[in-house]
Amino acid sequence: MKNYKYAVFSAAIAMASLSVNAASHYISGKITNITAIEGALLVQVDNQAIPENCVGTPYNWMKIKQENTTMISVVLAQWAANNRVATIYTSGIEYQGGYCIVNQVDPAG
């Protein structure tokens, strides 16, 4: 019985460490998809989860504008290294029908 309790506890801890953590202006989790569009890199996080201020962004994509070359470089380096856990901070949707804007990427997650 003791081993069973330990196994259940270990499984719960493992599942919690893989979960997505979302708040009003940020989300922590694994970057699961990226795509490039004219003037930006778009990112999606686990199960296409998004922060509350991003509700309504097309297909739950979050946009890193082209002028934010450091953030784009960090995301692309993480993607290439298959080290994709991050916290993505957002400032909301840029205009009605537009993408949610990323204003910080923290690769430490």
Short mmCIF file of N, CA and C in Angstrom, two decimals:
data_model
loop_
_atom_site.label_atom_id
_atom_site.label_comp_id
_atom_site.label_asym_id
_atom_site.label_seq_id
_atom_site.Cartn_x
_atom_site.Cartn_y
_atom_site.Cartn_z
N MET A 1 0.82 -1.19 0.00
CA MET A 1 0.00 0.00 0.00
C MET A 1 0.86 1.25 0.00
N LYS A 2 1.97 1.20 0.72
CA LYS A 2 2.86 2.35 0.81
C LYS A 2 3.43 2.69 -0.56
N ASN A 3 3.83 1.68 -1.35
CA ASN A 3 4.36 1.92 -2.69
C ASN A 3 3.30 2.50 -3.61
N TYR A 4 2.05 2.08 -3.44
CA TYR A 4 0.96 2.61 -4.26
C TYR A 4 0.76 4.10 -3.99
N LYS A 5 0.76 4.49 -2.71
CA LYS A 5 0.61 5.91 -2.36
C LYS A 5 1.75 6.73 -2.94
N TYR A 6 2.96 6.20 -2.87
CA TYR A 6 4.12 6.90 -3.41
C TYR A 6 3.99 7.05 -4.93
N ALA A 7 3.53 6.02 -5.61
CA ALA A 7 3.36 6.07 -7.06
C ALA A 7 2.30 7.09 -7.45
N VAL A 8 1.19 7.14 -6.73
CA VAL A 8 0.14 8.11 -7.01
C VAL A 8 0.64 9.52 -6.77
N PHE A 9 1.36 9.72 -5.66
CA PHE A 9 1.91 11.04 -5.36
C PHE A 9 2.91 11.46 -6.43
N SER A 10 3.78 10.57 -6.84
CA SER A 10 4.77 10.87 -7.88
C SER A 10 4.10 11.22 -9.20
N ALA A 11 3.06 10.49 -9.55
CA ALA A 11 2.33 10.77 -10.80
C ALA A 11 1.66 12.13 -10.73
N ALA A 12 1.09 12.48 -9.59
CA ALA A 12 0.44 13.78 -9.43
C ALA A 12 1.45 14.91 -9.56
N ILE A 13 2.62 14.76 -8.98
CA ILE A 13 3.67 15.78 -9.09
C ILE A 13 4.12 15.91 -10.54
N ALA A 14 4.31 14.80 -11.23
CA ALA A 14 4.74 14.84 -12.63
C ALA A 14 3.70 15.53 -13.50
N MET A 15 2.42 15.23 -13.27
CA MET A 15 1.36 15.85 -14.06
C MET A 15 1.28 17.34 -13.77
N ALA A 16 1.47 17.75 -12.54
CA ALA A 16 1.42 19.17 -12.19
C ALA A 16 2.56 19.92 -12.84
N SER A 17 3.71 19.30 -12.96
CA SER A 17 4.85 19.99 -13.57
C SER A 17 4.67 20.17 -15.07
N LEU A 18 3.78 19.41 -15.69
CA LEU A 18 3.53 19.53 -17.12
C LEU A 18 2.35 20.43 -17.43
N SER A 19 1.70 20.94 -16.42
CA SER A 19 0.48 21.70 -16.63
C SER A 19 0.77 23.10 -17.15
N VAL A 20 -0.26 23.71 -17.68
CA VAL A 20 -0.19 25.07 -18.17
C VAL A 20 -0.70 25.98 -17.07
N ASN A 21 -0.01 27.07 -16.85
CA ASN A 21 -0.41 28.04 -15.85
C ASN A 21 -0.73 29.34 -16.55
N ALA A 22 -2.00 29.74 -16.53
CA ALA A 22 -2.42 30.97 -17.21
C ALA A 22 -2.95 31.97 -16.21
N ALA A 23 -2.77 33.24 -16.52
CA ALA A 23 -3.29 34.32 -15.69
C ALA A 23 -3.84 35.40 -16.61
N SER A 24 -4.10 36.56 -16.06
CA SER A 24 -4.71 37.62 -16.86
C SER A 24 -3.80 38.12 -17.98
N HIS A 25 -2.48 38.11 -17.77
CA HIS A 25 -1.57 38.67 -18.77
C HIS A 25 -0.36 37.80 -19.08
N TYR A 26 -0.35 36.57 -18.63
CA TYR A 26 0.76 35.68 -18.97
C TYR A 26 0.30 34.23 -18.96
N ILE A 27 1.14 33.39 -19.57
CA ILE A 27 0.90 31.95 -19.57
C ILE A 27 2.25 31.25 -19.49
N SER A 28 2.31 30.22 -18.68
CA SER A 28 3.52 29.39 -18.57
C SER A 28 3.18 28.02 -19.11
N GLY A 29 4.07 27.48 -19.91
CA GLY A 29 3.86 26.15 -20.46
C GLY A 29 4.85 25.89 -21.57
N LYS A 30 4.55 24.87 -22.35
CA LYS A 30 5.43 24.47 -23.45
C LYS A 30 4.95 25.12 -24.74
N ILE A 31 5.85 25.76 -25.44
CA ILE A 31 5.54 26.31 -26.76
C ILE A 31 5.39 25.11 -27.70
N THR A 32 4.19 24.95 -28.26
CA THR A 32 3.90 23.76 -29.05
C THR A 32 3.83 24.02 -30.54
N ASN A 33 3.77 25.29 -30.93
CA ASN A 33 3.68 25.59 -32.36
C ASN A 33 4.18 27.00 -32.60
N ILE A 34 4.87 27.19 -33.70
CA ILE A 34 5.29 28.51 -34.14
C ILE A 34 5.01 28.62 -35.63
N THR A 35 4.81 29.84 -36.08
CA THR A 35 4.70 30.09 -37.51
C THR A 35 5.12 31.54 -37.77
N ALA A 36 5.62 31.78 -38.93
CA ALA A 36 6.05 33.12 -39.30
C ALA A 36 5.03 33.73 -40.26
N ILE A 37 4.69 34.98 -39.99
CA ILE A 37 3.85 35.75 -40.90
C ILE A 37 4.61 37.03 -41.25
N GLU A 38 4.09 37.77 -42.17
CA GLU A 38 4.74 39.03 -42.54
C GLU A 38 4.83 39.93 -41.30
N GLY A 39 6.05 40.25 -40.92
CA GLY A 39 6.28 41.17 -39.82
C GLY A 39 6.19 40.59 -38.42
N ALA A 40 6.13 39.26 -38.29
CA ALA A 40 6.00 38.71 -36.93
C ALA A 40 6.24 37.21 -36.89
N LEU A 41 6.49 36.72 -35.67
CA LEU A 41 6.51 35.30 -35.36
C LEU A 41 5.32 35.05 -34.45
N LEU A 42 4.53 34.03 -34.75
CA LEU A 42 3.38 33.67 -33.92
C LEU A 42 3.72 32.41 -33.13
N VAL A 43 3.25 32.36 -31.88
CA VAL A 43 3.49 31.19 -31.02
C VAL A 43 2.18 30.72 -30.41
N GLN A 44 2.13 29.41 -30.16
CA GLN A 44 1.03 28.80 -29.40
C GLN A 44 1.65 28.00 -28.27
N VAL A 45 0.90 27.91 -27.16
CA VAL A 45 1.34 27.20 -25.97
C VAL A 45 0.41 26.01 -25.75
N ASP A 46 0.86 25.04 -24.95
CA ASP A 46 0.11 23.81 -24.64
C ASP A 46 -1.39 23.95 -24.84
N ASN A 47 -1.94 23.03 -25.62
CA ASN A 47 -3.38 22.98 -25.84
C ASN A 47 -3.97 24.31 -26.27
N GLN A 48 -3.16 25.12 -26.89
CA GLN A 48 -3.57 26.44 -27.37
C GLN A 48 -4.16 27.29 -26.25
N ALA A 49 -3.66 27.13 -25.03
CA ALA A 49 -4.10 27.95 -23.91
C ALA A 49 -3.57 29.37 -24.08
N ILE A 50 -4.32 30.34 -23.56
CA ILE A 50 -3.92 31.74 -23.68
C ILE A 50 -4.23 32.49 -22.40
N PRO A 51 -3.55 33.63 -22.18
CA PRO A 51 -3.91 34.48 -21.04
C PRO A 51 -5.29 35.10 -21.26
N GLU A 52 -5.90 35.55 -20.18
CA GLU A 52 -7.24 36.14 -20.27
C GLU A 52 -7.30 37.35 -21.20
N ASN A 53 -6.24 38.16 -21.25
CA ASN A 53 -6.27 39.35 -22.10
C ASN A 53 -6.08 39.03 -23.58
N CYS A 54 -5.95 37.75 -23.90
CA CYS A 54 -5.79 37.33 -25.30
C CYS A 54 -7.04 36.66 -25.87
N VAL A 55 -8.10 36.55 -25.08
CA VAL A 55 -9.31 35.90 -25.56
C VAL A 55 -9.82 36.62 -26.80
N GLY A 56 -9.96 35.86 -27.88
CA GLY A 56 -10.40 36.42 -29.15
C GLY A 56 -9.30 36.51 -30.19
N THR A 57 -8.05 36.24 -29.80
CA THR A 57 -6.97 36.25 -30.78
C THR A 57 -7.18 35.07 -31.74
N PRO A 58 -6.95 35.27 -33.04
CA PRO A 58 -7.22 34.19 -34.00
C PRO A 58 -6.47 32.90 -33.68
N TYR A 59 -7.22 31.83 -33.54
CA TYR A 59 -6.68 30.47 -33.32
C TYR A 59 -5.73 30.40 -32.13
N ASN A 60 -5.87 31.31 -31.20
CA ASN A 60 -5.05 31.39 -29.98
C ASN A 60 -3.57 31.63 -30.26
N TRP A 61 -3.27 32.26 -31.38
CA TRP A 61 -1.89 32.64 -31.69
C TRP A 61 -1.54 33.90 -30.91
N MET A 62 -0.30 33.96 -30.44
CA MET A 62 0.24 35.15 -29.79
C MET A 62 1.37 35.67 -30.67
N LYS A 63 1.41 36.97 -30.87
CA LYS A 63 2.27 37.60 -31.88
C LYS A 63 3.48 38.30 -31.26
N ILE A 64 4.66 37.92 -31.76
CA ILE A 64 5.89 38.63 -31.42
C ILE A 64 6.24 39.46 -32.65
N LYS A 65 6.16 40.78 -32.51
CA LYS A 65 6.41 41.67 -33.66
C LYS A 65 7.86 41.58 -34.11
N GLN A 66 8.06 41.78 -35.41
CA GLN A 66 9.37 41.66 -36.04
C GLN A 66 10.43 42.53 -35.36
N GLU A 67 10.05 43.72 -34.90
CA GLU A 67 11.05 44.61 -34.29
C GLU A 67 11.58 44.08 -32.96
N ASN A 68 10.92 43.08 -32.39
CA ASN A 68 11.37 42.47 -31.14
C ASN A 68 12.29 41.29 -31.43
N THR A 69 13.42 41.60 -32.05
CA THR A 69 14.32 40.56 -32.54
C THR A 69 14.90 39.69 -31.42
N THR A 70 15.10 40.26 -30.24
CA THR A 70 15.64 39.46 -29.15
C THR A 70 14.64 38.38 -28.73
N MET A 71 13.37 38.76 -28.59
CA MET A 71 12.36 37.75 -28.21
C MET A 71 12.23 36.69 -29.29
N ILE A 72 12.23 37.09 -30.54
CA ILE A 72 12.13 36.12 -31.64
C ILE A 72 13.33 35.18 -31.61
N SER A 73 14.52 35.73 -31.37
CA SER A 73 15.72 34.89 -31.31
C SER A 73 15.65 33.89 -30.17
N VAL A 74 15.14 34.31 -29.02
CA VAL A 74 15.02 33.41 -27.87
C VAL A 74 14.07 32.26 -28.20
N VAL A 75 12.92 32.59 -28.77
CA VAL A 75 11.93 31.54 -29.10
C VAL A 75 12.49 30.59 -30.15
N LEU A 76 13.13 31.12 -31.18
CA LEU A 76 13.69 30.24 -32.22
C LEU A 76 14.82 29.37 -31.68
N ALA A 77 15.63 29.91 -30.79
CA ALA A 77 16.71 29.12 -30.18
C ALA A 77 16.12 28.00 -29.32
N GLN A 78 15.08 28.32 -28.55
CA GLN A 78 14.41 27.29 -27.74
C GLN A 78 13.81 26.22 -28.64
N TRP A 79 13.17 26.65 -29.71
CA TRP A 79 12.53 25.72 -30.64
C TRP A 79 13.57 24.76 -31.22
N ALA A 80 14.69 25.31 -31.66
CA ALA A 80 15.74 24.49 -32.27
C ALA A 80 16.37 23.52 -31.26
N ALA A 81 16.46 23.95 -30.01
CA ALA A 81 17.07 23.12 -28.97
C ALA A 81 16.07 22.17 -28.32
N ASN A 82 14.81 22.22 -28.76
CA ASN A 82 13.74 21.40 -28.18
C ASN A 82 13.63 21.63 -26.67
N ASN A 83 13.84 22.88 -26.27
CA ASN A 83 13.72 23.31 -24.88
C ASN A 83 12.65 24.40 -24.88
N ARG A 84 11.40 24.01 -24.87
CA ARG A 84 10.31 24.91 -25.23
C ARG A 84 9.47 25.43 -24.09
N VAL A 85 9.85 25.16 -22.86
CA VAL A 85 9.08 25.66 -21.72
C VAL A 85 9.40 27.14 -21.52
N ALA A 86 8.35 27.94 -21.39
CA ALA A 86 8.55 29.39 -21.23
C ALA A 86 7.33 30.01 -20.57
N THR A 87 7.53 31.22 -20.09
CA THR A 87 6.42 32.06 -19.66
C THR A 87 6.32 33.18 -20.68
N ILE A 88 5.12 33.33 -21.25
CA ILE A 88 4.86 34.34 -22.27
C ILE A 88 3.98 35.42 -21.64
N TYR A 89 4.47 36.66 -21.62
CA TYR A 89 3.72 37.80 -21.09
C TYR A 89 3.10 38.56 -22.25
N THR A 90 1.88 39.02 -22.08
CA THR A 90 1.17 39.67 -23.18
C THR A 90 0.57 41.00 -22.74
N SER A 91 0.32 41.85 -23.74
CA SER A 91 -0.29 43.16 -23.45
C SER A 91 -1.71 43.24 -24.00
N GLY A 92 -2.25 42.15 -24.47
CA GLY A 92 -3.61 42.13 -24.99
C GLY A 92 -3.64 42.14 -26.51
N ILE A 93 -4.84 42.21 -27.04
CA ILE A 93 -5.03 42.18 -28.50
C ILE A 93 -4.78 43.56 -29.07
N GLU A 94 -4.00 43.61 -30.16
CA GLU A 94 -3.57 44.91 -30.69
C GLU A 94 -4.71 45.75 -31.26
N TYR A 95 -5.71 45.14 -31.83
CA TYR A 95 -6.91 45.83 -32.32
C TYR A 95 -7.97 44.77 -32.53
N GLN A 96 -9.21 45.18 -32.68
CA GLN A 96 -10.30 44.21 -32.82
C GLN A 96 -10.02 43.26 -33.98
N GLY A 97 -10.05 41.96 -33.68
CA GLY A 97 -9.79 40.95 -34.70
C GLY A 97 -8.32 40.65 -34.90
N GLY A 98 -7.45 41.36 -34.18
CA GLY A 98 -6.01 41.18 -34.33
C GLY A 98 -5.46 40.14 -33.37
N TYR A 99 -4.15 39.98 -33.45
CA TYR A 99 -3.46 39.01 -32.61
C TYR A 99 -3.13 39.60 -31.24
N CYS A 100 -2.99 38.72 -30.28
CA CYS A 100 -2.53 39.11 -28.95
C CYS A 100 -1.03 39.38 -29.03
N ILE A 101 -0.59 40.49 -28.44
CA ILE A 101 0.80 40.92 -28.55
C ILE A 101 1.62 40.40 -27.37
N VAL A 102 2.76 39.80 -27.69
CA VAL A 102 3.72 39.32 -26.69
C VAL A 102 4.67 40.48 -26.37
N ASN A 103 4.85 40.75 -25.07
CA ASN A 103 5.80 41.81 -24.70
C ASN A 103 6.98 41.30 -23.89
N GLN A 104 6.98 39.99 -23.55
CA GLN A 104 8.13 39.39 -22.88
C GLN A 104 8.07 37.89 -23.01
N VAL A 105 9.24 37.28 -23.19
CA VAL A 105 9.38 35.82 -23.20
C VAL A 105 10.44 35.46 -22.16
N ASP A 106 10.05 34.65 -21.20
CA ASP A 106 10.96 34.19 -20.16
C ASP A 106 11.20 32.70 -20.37
N PRO A 107 12.38 32.34 -20.91
CA PRO A 107 12.62 30.93 -21.24
C PRO A 107 12.79 30.03 -20.02
N ALA A 108 12.93 30.59 -18.86
CA ALA A 108 13.07 29.76 -17.66
C ALA A 108 11.75 29.12 -17.29
N GLY A 109 10.66 29.68 -17.82
CA GLY A 109 9.33 29.12 -17.56
C GLY A 109 8.91 29.40 -16.17
#
